[in-house]
Each structure stands twice: as C-alpha cells, then as structure tokens.
Amino acid sequence: VVIGSQEWRSGFQINWDKEFKRYEAAKKAMEMDIATVGMTDEKRKHKIVANIIGRVRFLGEMSAIDQLVALRRISLILEDNFDDLGMEDFGRLWESIVIVLRAEHEGQIVPMNTPVGSRSTNMKRKGETGFKFSFGGDGRITATVPANFLDLQLIDEFKQHLRDFHQEDYELL
C-alpha cells in the first residue's frame, strides 16, 4: 500500500460521535477548572493541603518522628508554594494524587539525618532523583518520593510532572 493513495486513505475511519463526546468531556472539565479559579482562600488552601497529607503513604522503615517531620515538611512546602505548584489550577490532579514516601534508596535505609550535601551529591552522581510519578488508568497519580527529599527538588519534580499529567488528563477524556 502506497502512502497517500486512495487505498491507504480508505483504511482510516473516524468515529465522529466518539470524538464529539471526548471533546464535550474535555470542554466540561476545562469549564469546571476555570469556574474555581481565584476562589481559594486560606482556609480552603489548608483543607486542600490537609487532604493531600491525609493520602500520604510510607514505604520502608521510618520512625514515627521521621514520618511526622516528613509530613510537616511536605505540608509547609505545599502551603508556601500553593500558587507556584498550580494547586488551584490543577485541582483535579491534586485531589487524586497519592504521595508515597520511600524510606530506602536502592534497598538501603537512608536516615533522615544524613547530611544534605552528601544526599544530593550521591543522587546526582547516580543520575537519578529517586522520584517516580505514575498515572493509573483510574486517573490517580502516584508520586513516589524519597523520604530524604530536598525542598526545592520536591517543588521542581512536582512542577515538571504535574503539568505533563494535566495535559494527559485532557487528552484521555
């Protein structure tokens, strides 16, 4: 079959009803996102962050104190960077995200009191950050985060990946 020939073109079938439904669903989702822009006050911000913190899970061995410190750090980072992370703009994604704090790095437990410089140097040397983002078929995003994350690193990783997932979210409709 020659590309561009009549035989080649006849193999394409577009289900216009399905495409119209996808368009309407994407348009409705966009309108829902736009309807809440600018309506978030401090109380609502705290509630959004609290809901995210409520879905945090732990993988590996971490003491209760390390877990509480990590949760508090994440909550402060999210509140301080609420607008920068697009938590209002990408509200539907933030409502579905599950953060998994992973205590071990390559099978070994990394204590929270490991010096910051050695953690970041070791990760850069290995060419990885330890972050992993996955998008489930049910629309749920799982963000696996090393428990010894750096604040700016967490912000950068979320900003980079959630914008991509937001775009995919509309494409999947």
PDB file of C-alpha atoms in Angstrom:
ATOM      1  CA  VAL A   1       0.000   0.000   0.000  1.00  0.00           C
ATOM      2  CA  VAL A   2       1.431   3.359  -1.059  1.00  0.00           C
ATOM      3  CA  ILE A   3       1.207   6.143   1.492  1.00  0.00           C
ATOM      4  CA  GLY A   4      -1.237   8.808   0.297  1.00  0.00           C
ATOM      5  CA  SER A   5      -3.025   6.518  -2.159  1.00  0.00           C
ATOM      6  CA  GLN A   6      -6.788   6.079  -2.163  1.00  0.00           C
ATOM      7  CA  GLU A   7      -6.386   2.580  -0.714  1.00  0.00           C
ATOM      8  CA  TRP A   8      -4.251   3.981   2.126  1.00  0.00           C
ATOM      9  CA  ARG A   9      -6.798   6.741   2.918  1.00  0.00           C
ATOM     10  CA  SER A  10      -9.761   4.373   2.907  1.00  0.00           C
ATOM     11  CA  GLY A  11      -8.250   2.478   5.883  1.00  0.00           C
ATOM     12  CA  PHE A  12      -8.898   5.376   8.231  1.00  0.00           C
ATOM     13  CA  GLN A  13     -12.241   5.517   9.972  1.00  0.00           C
ATOM     14  CA  ILE A  14     -13.109   8.310  12.373  1.00  0.00           C
ATOM     15  CA  ASN A  15     -15.906   7.741  14.823  1.00  0.00           C
ATOM     16  CA  TRP A  16     -17.240  11.291  14.941  1.00  0.00           C
ATOM     17  CA  ASP A  17     -19.730  10.536  17.730  1.00  0.00           C
ATOM     18  CA  LYS A  18     -16.916   9.268  19.960  1.00  0.00           C
ATOM     19  CA  GLU A  19     -14.689  12.241  19.109  1.00  0.00           C
ATOM     20  CA  PHE A  20     -17.526  14.689  19.815  1.00  0.00           C
ATOM     21  CA  LYS A  21     -18.133  13.055  23.225  1.00  0.00           C
ATOM     22  CA  ARG A  22     -14.413  13.314  24.048  1.00  0.00           C
ATOM     23  CA  TYR A  23     -14.468  16.976  23.017  1.00  0.00           C
ATOM     24  CA  GLU A  24     -17.523  17.701  25.185  1.00  0.00           C
ATOM     25  CA  ALA A  25     -15.958  15.902  28.185  1.00  0.00           C
ATOM     26  CA  ALA A  26     -12.698  17.875  27.800  1.00  0.00           C
ATOM     27  CA  LYS A  27     -14.653  21.124  27.446  1.00  0.00           C
ATOM     28  CA  LYS A  28     -16.704  20.359  30.576  1.00  0.00           C
ATOM     29  CA  ALA A  29     -13.546  19.520  32.571  1.00  0.00           C
ATOM     30  CA  MET A  30     -11.919  22.760  31.429  1.00  0.00           C
ATOM     31  CA  GLU A  31     -15.001  24.782  32.413  1.00  0.00           C
ATOM     32  CA  MET A  32     -15.015  23.122  35.856  1.00  0.00           C
ATOM     33  CA  ASP A  33     -11.358  24.083  36.331  1.00  0.00           C
ATOM     34  CA  ILE A  34     -11.975  27.675  35.217  1.00  0.00           C
ATOM     35  CA  ALA A  35     -15.059  28.047  37.446  1.00  0.00           C
ATOM     36  CA  THR A  36     -12.998  27.787  40.641  1.00  0.00           C
ATOM     37  CA  VAL A  37     -10.024  29.948  39.654  1.00  0.00           C
ATOM     38  CA  GLY A  38      -9.470  32.722  42.172  1.00  0.00           C
ATOM     39  CA  MET A  39     -11.944  31.322  44.713  1.00  0.00           C
ATOM     40  CA  THR A  40      -9.402  29.699  47.035  1.00  0.00           C
ATOM     41  CA  ASP A  41      -8.952  31.430  50.390  1.00  0.00           C
ATOM     42  CA  GLU A  42      -6.513  30.490  53.189  1.00  0.00           C
ATOM     43  CA  LYS A  43      -8.981  28.117  54.844  1.00  0.00           C
ATOM     44  CA  ARG A  44      -9.575  26.293  51.571  1.00  0.00           C
ATOM     45  CA  LYS A  45      -5.800  26.099  50.922  1.00  0.00           C
ATOM     46  CA  HIS A  46      -5.264  24.465  54.306  1.00  0.00           C
ATOM     47  CA  LYS A  47      -8.046  21.974  53.584  1.00  0.00           C
ATOM     48  CA  ILE A  48      -6.606  21.067  50.169  1.00  0.00           C
ATOM     49  CA  VAL A  49      -3.136  20.524  51.661  1.00  0.00           C
ATOM     50  CA  ALA A  50      -4.611  18.522  54.561  1.00  0.00           C
ATOM     51  CA  ASN A  51      -6.401  16.235  52.091  1.00  0.00           C
ATOM     52  CA  ILE A  52      -3.142  15.612  50.245  1.00  0.00           C
ATOM     53  CA  ILE A  53      -1.287  14.926  53.507  1.00  0.00           C
ATOM     54  CA  GLY A  54      -4.082  12.518  54.502  1.00  0.00           C
ATOM     55  CA  ARG A  55      -3.305  10.378  51.452  1.00  0.00           C
ATOM     56  CA  VAL A  56       0.473  10.135  52.082  1.00  0.00           C
ATOM     57  CA  ARG A  57       1.712   6.562  52.447  1.00  0.00           C
ATOM     58  CA  PHE A  58       5.038   5.235  53.720  1.00  0.00           C
ATOM     59  CA  LEU A  59       7.170   2.545  52.134  1.00  0.00           C
ATOM     60  CA  GLY A  60      10.026   1.022  54.118  1.00  0.00           C
ATOM     61  CA  GLU A  61      11.100   1.578  57.680  1.00  0.00           C
ATOM     62  CA  MET A  62      10.767   5.085  59.082  1.00  0.00           C
ATOM     63  CA  SER A  63      10.426   6.041  62.716  1.00  0.00           C
ATOM     64  CA  ALA A  64       7.242   7.791  63.795  1.00  0.00           C
ATOM     65  CA  ILE A  65       9.203  11.002  64.348  1.00  0.00           C
ATOM     66  CA  ASP A  66      10.718  10.863  60.842  1.00  0.00           C
ATOM     67  CA  GLN A  67       7.230  10.301  59.417  1.00  0.00           C
ATOM     68  CA  LEU A  68       5.815  13.309  61.274  1.00  0.00           C
ATOM     69  CA  VAL A  69       8.749  15.509  60.248  1.00  0.00           C
ATOM     70  CA  ALA A  70       8.336  14.484  56.596  1.00  0.00           C
ATOM     71  CA  LEU A  71       4.573  15.147  56.696  1.00  0.00           C
ATOM     72  CA  ARG A  72       5.102  18.569  58.268  1.00  0.00           C
ATOM     73  CA  ARG A  73       7.793  19.455  55.713  1.00  0.00           C
ATOM     74  CA  ILE A  74       5.522  18.464  52.826  1.00  0.00           C
ATOM     75  CA  SER A  75       2.573  20.413  54.243  1.00  0.00           C
ATOM     76  CA  LEU A  76       4.682  23.558  54.682  1.00  0.00           C
ATOM     77  CA  ILE A  77       6.161  23.224  51.185  1.00  0.00           C
ATOM     78  CA  LEU A  78       2.714  22.773  49.619  1.00  0.00           C
ATOM     79  CA  GLU A  79       1.218  25.713  51.518  1.00  0.00           C
ATOM     80  CA  ASP A  80       4.168  28.007  50.788  1.00  0.00           C
ATOM     81  CA  ASN A  81       4.181  27.086  47.082  1.00  0.00           C
ATOM     82  CA  PHE A  82       0.426  26.691  46.567  1.00  0.00           C
ATOM     83  CA  ASP A  83       0.209  29.056  43.596  1.00  0.00           C
ATOM     84  CA  ASP A  84       3.591  28.139  42.126  1.00  0.00           C
ATOM     85  CA  LEU A  85       2.607  24.440  42.063  1.00  0.00           C
ATOM     86  CA  GLY A  86      -0.718  25.250  40.402  1.00  0.00           C
ATOM     87  CA  MET A  87      -2.708  23.604  43.162  1.00  0.00           C
ATOM     88  CA  GLU A  88      -5.756  25.659  42.275  1.00  0.00           C
ATOM     89  CA  ASP A  89      -5.273  25.411  38.504  1.00  0.00           C
ATOM     90  CA  PHE A  90      -4.644  21.654  38.569  1.00  0.00           C
ATOM     91  CA  GLY A  91      -7.097  20.960  41.386  1.00  0.00           C
ATOM     92  CA  ARG A  92      -8.492  17.723  39.984  1.00  0.00           C
ATOM     93  CA  LEU A  93      -4.998  16.249  39.778  1.00  0.00           C
ATOM     94  CA  TRP A  94      -4.072  17.331  43.298  1.00  0.00           C
ATOM     95  CA  GLU A  95      -7.326  15.792  44.567  1.00  0.00           C
ATOM     96  CA  SER A  96      -6.293  12.414  43.183  1.00  0.00           C
ATOM     97  CA  ILE A  97      -2.555  12.383  43.939  1.00  0.00           C
ATOM     98  CA  VAL A  98      -1.129   9.876  46.409  1.00  0.00           C
ATOM     99  CA  ILE A  99       2.354  10.598  47.719  1.00  0.00           C
ATOM    100  CA  VAL A 100       4.383   7.564  48.744  1.00  0.00           C
ATOM    101  CA  LEU A 101       7.387   8.419  50.909  1.00  0.00           C
ATOM    102  CA  ARG A 102      10.037   5.784  50.330  1.00  0.00           C
ATOM    103  CA  ALA A 103      12.482   5.334  53.206  1.00  0.00           C
ATOM    104  CA  GLU A 104      15.039   3.212  51.416  1.00  0.00           C
ATOM    105  CA  HIS A 105      17.168   4.181  48.455  1.00  0.00           C
ATOM    106  CA  GLU A 106      18.141   1.195  46.306  1.00  0.00           C
ATOM    107  CA  GLY A 107      17.159  -1.209  49.062  1.00  0.00           C
ATOM    108  CA  GLN A 108      19.043   0.533  51.858  1.00  0.00           C
ATOM    109  CA  ILE A 109      17.542   2.717  54.539  1.00  0.00           C
ATOM    110  CA  VAL A 110      18.821   6.279  54.343  1.00  0.00           C
ATOM    111  CA  PRO A 111      18.495   8.018  57.726  1.00  0.00           C
ATOM    112  CA  MET A 112      16.766  11.385  57.681  1.00  0.00           C
ATOM    113  CA  ASN A 113      19.782  12.882  59.488  1.00  0.00           C
ATOM    114  CA  THR A 114      22.143  12.116  56.575  1.00  0.00           C
ATOM    115  CA  PRO A 115      23.878  15.396  55.642  1.00  0.00           C
ATOM    116  CA  VAL A 116      22.023  17.208  52.876  1.00  0.00           C
ATOM    117  CA  GLY A 117      25.109  17.713  50.708  1.00  0.00           C
ATOM    118  CA  SER A 118      26.008  14.041  50.655  1.00  0.00           C
ATOM    119  CA  ARG A 119      22.440  13.020  49.783  1.00  0.00           C
ATOM    120  CA  SER A 120      22.183  15.312  46.773  1.00  0.00           C
ATOM    121  CA  THR A 121      25.748  14.567  45.615  1.00  0.00           C
ATOM    122  CA  ASN A 122      25.143  10.824  45.752  1.00  0.00           C
ATOM    123  CA  MET A 123      21.877  11.131  43.824  1.00  0.00           C
ATOM    124  CA  LYS A 124      23.392  13.378  41.154  1.00  0.00           C
ATOM    125  CA  ARG A 125      26.332  11.026  40.775  1.00  0.00           C
ATOM    126  CA  LYS A 126      23.921   8.155  40.137  1.00  0.00           C
ATOM    127  CA  GLY A 127      21.968  10.286  37.656  1.00  0.00           C
ATOM    128  CA  GLU A 128      18.645   9.973  39.414  1.00  0.00           C
ATOM    129  CA  THR A 129      16.497  11.872  41.852  1.00  0.00           C
ATOM    130  CA  GLY A 130      14.626   8.972  43.442  1.00  0.00           C
ATOM    131  CA  PHE A 131      11.265  10.458  42.397  1.00  0.00           C
ATOM    132  CA  LYS A 132       8.819   8.396  40.363  1.00  0.00           C
ATOM    133  CA  PHE A 133       5.446   9.513  39.011  1.00  0.00           C
ATOM    134  CA  SER A 134       2.855   7.143  37.592  1.00  0.00           C
ATOM    135  CA  PHE A 135      -0.595   7.731  36.147  1.00  0.00           C
ATOM    136  CA  GLY A 136      -3.158   4.998  36.766  1.00  0.00           C
ATOM    137  CA  GLY A 137      -5.986   4.135  34.443  1.00  0.00           C
ATOM    138  CA  ASP A 138      -8.437   5.371  37.083  1.00  0.00           C
ATOM    139  CA  GLY A 139      -6.940   8.874  36.864  1.00  0.00           C
ATOM    140  CA  ARG A 140      -4.977   8.517  40.107  1.00  0.00           C
ATOM    141  CA  ILE A 141      -1.430   9.834  40.193  1.00  0.00           C
ATOM    142  CA  THR A 142       1.108   8.165  42.456  1.00  0.00           C
ATOM    143  CA  ALA A 143       4.204  10.172  43.320  1.00  0.00           C
ATOM    144  CA  THR A 144       6.920   8.081  44.936  1.00  0.00           C
ATOM    145  CA  VAL A 145       9.247  10.438  46.783  1.00  0.00           C
ATOM    146  CA  PRO A 146      12.448   9.615  48.658  1.00  0.00           C
ATOM    147  CA  ALA A 147      11.954  10.436  52.335  1.00  0.00           C
ATOM    148  CA  ASN A 148      15.182  12.440  52.349  1.00  0.00           C
ATOM    149  CA  PHE A 149      13.986  14.807  49.602  1.00  0.00           C
ATOM    150  CA  LEU A 150      15.268  18.346  49.272  1.00  0.00           C
ATOM    151  CA  ASP A 151      12.637  21.109  49.371  1.00  0.00           C
ATOM    152  CA  LEU A 152      13.490  22.667  46.000  1.00  0.00           C
ATOM    153  CA  GLN A 153      13.843  19.241  44.449  1.00  0.00           C
ATOM    154  CA  LEU A 154      10.313  18.306  45.571  1.00  0.00           C
ATOM    155  CA  ILE A 155       8.903  21.531  44.132  1.00  0.00           C
ATOM    156  CA  ASP A 156      10.760  21.119  40.816  1.00  0.00           C
ATOM    157  CA  GLU A 157       9.707  17.484  40.390  1.00  0.00           C
ATOM    158  CA  PHE A 158       6.044  18.246  41.095  1.00  0.00           C
ATOM    159  CA  LYS A 159       6.024  21.259  38.775  1.00  0.00           C
ATOM    160  CA  GLN A 160       7.622  19.301  35.949  1.00  0.00           C
ATOM    161  CA  HIS A 161       5.485  16.181  36.161  1.00  0.00           C
ATOM    162  CA  LEU A 162       2.086  17.543  37.120  1.00  0.00           C
ATOM    163  CA  ARG A 163       1.964  19.872  34.130  1.00  0.00           C
ATOM    164  CA  ASP A 164       2.553  16.820  31.927  1.00  0.00           C
ATOM    165  CA  PHE A 165      -0.157  14.830  33.744  1.00  0.00           C
ATOM    166  CA  HIS A 166      -2.579  17.763  33.467  1.00  0.00           C
ATOM    167  CA  GLN A 167      -2.079  17.750  29.714  1.00  0.00           C
ATOM    168  CA  GLU A 168      -2.528  13.952  29.567  1.00  0.00           C
ATOM    169  CA  ASP A 169      -5.678  14.233  31.694  1.00  0.00           C
ATOM    170  CA  TYR A 170      -7.408  16.283  28.964  1.00  0.00           C
ATOM    171  CA  GLU A 171      -6.050  14.036  26.205  1.00  0.00           C
ATOM    172  CA  LEU A 172      -7.523  10.916  27.880  1.00  0.00           C
ATOM    173  CA  LEU A 173     -11.061  12.313  28.010  1.00  0.00           C
TER     174      LEU A 173
END
